[in-house]
Amino acid sequence: MTMSSIDAAGPEVPSGTAGLEVAAALFHGLSDPSRLAILQHLSLGGHRVRDLTEHLGLAQSTVSAHLACLRDCGLVASRPEGRASMFSLSSAPQLLGVLDAAERLLASTGYAVALCPNYGVGTEGNLAPGQLRTHEKEAGG
């Protein structure tokens, strides 16, 4: 993953380990199923928190917390609309491209990540490097 380009519209992207840490932060921001569902709804157009709570069946506080995370990551923007805020994707073509690439990658691997002992479906995830299960540790017992 190359992380050493300069974006004409923004700051220089860190290279090396710092660039990988920024990329990992982006993927961490995308790592929650509720946040992905919110992004999926916002790909159809702007929504208010109330709209999203109705569509997703989540509590208002949960939706608001996820939107704050996505806004802090620069993935969504909000604008006032009456007494509410309207949320939309801030870089829709690029974000949708990343999500589309992820879907293609999942399909090409047969969704094997679902079985990953560290991050697969039903695992705790977000483990420290020393906590990762490897074949060596499993074989040794």
Short mmCIF file of C-alpha atoms in Angstrom, two decimals:
data_model
loop_
_atom_site.label_atom_id
_atom_site.label_comp_id
_atom_site.label_asym_id
_atom_site.label_seq_id
_atom_site.Cartn_x
_atom_site.Cartn_y
_atom_site.Cartn_z
CA MET A 1 0.00 0.00 0.00
CA THR A 2 1.59 3.22 -1.09
CA MET A 3 1.05 6.09 1.29
CA SER A 4 3.47 8.71 0.02
CA SER A 5 1.50 10.76 -2.47
CA ILE A 6 0.56 14.41 -2.18
CA ASP A 7 -3.08 15.38 -2.60
CA ALA A 8 -3.40 18.70 -4.42
CA ALA A 9 -6.44 19.56 -2.30
CA GLY A 10 -4.96 18.63 1.05
CA PRO A 11 -1.88 18.03 3.18
CA GLU A 12 0.97 15.70 2.35
CA VAL A 13 0.09 12.10 3.15
CA PRO A 14 2.50 10.51 5.62
CA SER A 15 4.81 7.85 4.24
CA GLY A 16 6.09 4.61 5.73
CA THR A 17 4.76 3.48 9.07
CA ALA A 18 2.91 6.76 9.68
CA GLY A 19 1.07 6.33 6.38
CA LEU A 20 0.09 2.80 7.31
CA GLU A 21 -1.18 4.02 10.67
CA VAL A 22 -3.39 6.57 8.90
CA ALA A 23 -4.69 3.86 6.55
CA ALA A 24 -5.37 1.60 9.54
CA ALA A 25 -7.29 4.44 11.20
CA LEU A 26 -9.44 4.78 8.08
CA PHE A 27 -10.20 1.06 8.03
CA HIS A 28 -10.93 1.14 11.75
CA GLY A 29 -13.45 3.90 11.09
CA LEU A 30 -15.08 1.60 8.54
CA SER A 31 -14.90 -1.48 10.78
CA ASP A 32 -18.30 -1.25 12.45
CA PRO A 33 -21.33 -2.81 10.72
CA SER A 34 -23.58 0.04 11.89
CA ARG A 35 -21.24 2.65 10.44
CA LEU A 36 -21.18 0.75 7.14
CA ALA A 37 -24.99 0.64 7.16
CA ILE A 38 -25.09 4.39 7.77
CA LEU A 39 -22.68 4.97 4.87
CA GLN A 40 -24.81 2.71 2.68
CA HIS A 41 -27.89 4.81 3.44
CA LEU A 42 -26.01 8.05 2.90
CA SER A 43 -24.87 6.79 -0.52
CA LEU A 44 -28.52 7.22 -1.56
CA GLY A 45 -28.53 10.87 -0.48
CA GLY A 46 -28.64 13.04 2.61
CA HIS A 47 -30.36 11.82 5.76
CA ARG A 48 -31.18 13.26 9.16
CA VAL A 49 -30.38 11.33 12.34
CA ARG A 50 -34.11 10.65 12.70
CA ASP A 51 -34.25 9.15 9.19
CA LEU A 52 -31.32 6.88 9.93
CA THR A 53 -32.74 5.69 13.26
CA GLU A 54 -35.98 4.74 11.49
CA HIS A 55 -34.21 2.98 8.60
CA LEU A 56 -31.68 1.11 10.74
CA GLY A 57 -33.66 0.45 13.91
CA LEU A 58 -30.87 1.89 16.07
CA ALA A 59 -31.15 4.24 19.00
CA GLN A 60 -30.71 7.95 18.30
CA SER A 61 -27.67 8.10 20.58
CA THR A 62 -26.05 5.19 18.72
CA VAL A 63 -26.61 6.78 15.30
CA SER A 64 -25.35 10.13 16.56
CA ALA A 65 -22.19 8.54 18.00
CA HIS A 66 -21.47 6.71 14.74
CA LEU A 67 -22.09 9.86 12.70
CA ALA A 68 -19.69 11.77 14.96
CA CYS A 69 -17.04 9.10 14.34
CA LEU A 70 -17.62 9.22 10.57
CA ARG A 71 -17.53 13.02 10.61
CA ASP A 72 -14.31 13.04 12.65
CA CYS A 73 -12.81 10.64 10.07
CA GLY A 74 -13.81 13.08 7.31
CA LEU A 75 -16.17 10.58 5.68
CA VAL A 76 -19.43 12.45 6.26
CA ALA A 77 -20.39 16.10 6.45
CA SER A 78 -23.39 17.79 7.98
CA ARG A 79 -25.28 20.95 7.23
CA PRO A 80 -28.12 22.55 9.15
CA GLU A 81 -31.60 22.03 7.80
CA GLY A 82 -34.16 23.70 10.00
CA ARG A 83 -33.69 22.42 13.54
CA ALA A 84 -32.00 19.23 12.33
CA SER A 85 -28.73 18.43 10.59
CA MET A 86 -28.59 16.77 7.19
CA PHE A 87 -25.73 14.27 6.83
CA SER A 88 -24.15 13.27 3.53
CA LEU A 89 -21.01 11.56 2.25
CA SER A 90 -18.15 14.04 2.01
CA SER A 91 -16.11 12.23 -0.67
CA ALA A 92 -18.77 10.01 -2.18
CA PRO A 93 -16.99 8.79 -5.36
CA GLN A 94 -13.79 7.86 -3.50
CA LEU A 95 -15.57 6.25 -0.54
CA LEU A 96 -17.92 4.28 -2.77
CA GLY A 97 -14.87 3.16 -4.76
CA VAL A 98 -13.22 1.83 -1.60
CA LEU A 99 -16.40 0.03 -0.52
CA ASP A 100 -16.85 -1.42 -4.02
CA ALA A 101 -13.24 -2.63 -4.03
CA ALA A 102 -13.81 -4.23 -0.61
CA GLU A 103 -16.88 -6.08 -1.92
CA ARG A 104 -14.90 -7.34 -4.92
CA LEU A 105 -12.03 -8.45 -2.67
CA LEU A 106 -14.42 -10.28 -0.36
CA ALA A 107 -16.01 -12.05 -3.31
CA SER A 108 -12.64 -13.02 -4.83
CA THR A 109 -11.49 -14.59 -1.54
CA GLY A 110 -14.76 -16.40 -0.99
CA TYR A 111 -15.44 -14.26 2.09
CA ALA A 112 -12.67 -16.18 3.90
CA VAL A 113 -12.17 -13.26 6.29
CA ALA A 114 -15.40 -14.33 8.00
CA LEU A 115 -13.49 -17.38 9.27
CA CYS A 116 -10.40 -15.45 10.43
CA PRO A 117 -9.64 -16.49 14.03
CA ASN A 118 -8.61 -12.91 14.89
CA TYR A 119 -11.13 -10.68 13.13
CA GLY A 120 -13.74 -13.02 11.70
CA VAL A 121 -17.43 -13.05 12.42
CA GLY A 122 -18.04 -13.62 16.13
CA THR A 123 -14.53 -12.72 17.31
CA GLU A 124 -13.63 -9.82 19.58
CA GLY A 125 -11.36 -8.11 16.99
CA ASN A 126 -9.06 -5.13 17.54
CA LEU A 127 -6.45 -7.32 19.17
CA ALA A 128 -2.97 -6.15 20.04
CA PRO A 129 -0.26 -7.78 17.90
CA GLY A 130 0.80 -10.05 20.76
CA GLN A 131 -2.76 -11.35 21.09
CA LEU A 132 -3.12 -12.43 17.47
CA ARG A 133 -3.64 -16.14 16.98
CA THR A 134 -1.21 -17.69 14.55
CA HIS A 135 -0.80 -21.20 13.27
CA GLU A 136 2.44 -21.48 15.30
CA LYS A 137 0.65 -20.71 18.58
CA GLU A 138 -2.27 -23.01 17.74
CA ALA A 139 0.04 -25.88 16.76
CA GLY A 140 2.10 -25.46 19.94
CA GLY A 141 -0.92 -25.63 22.00
#
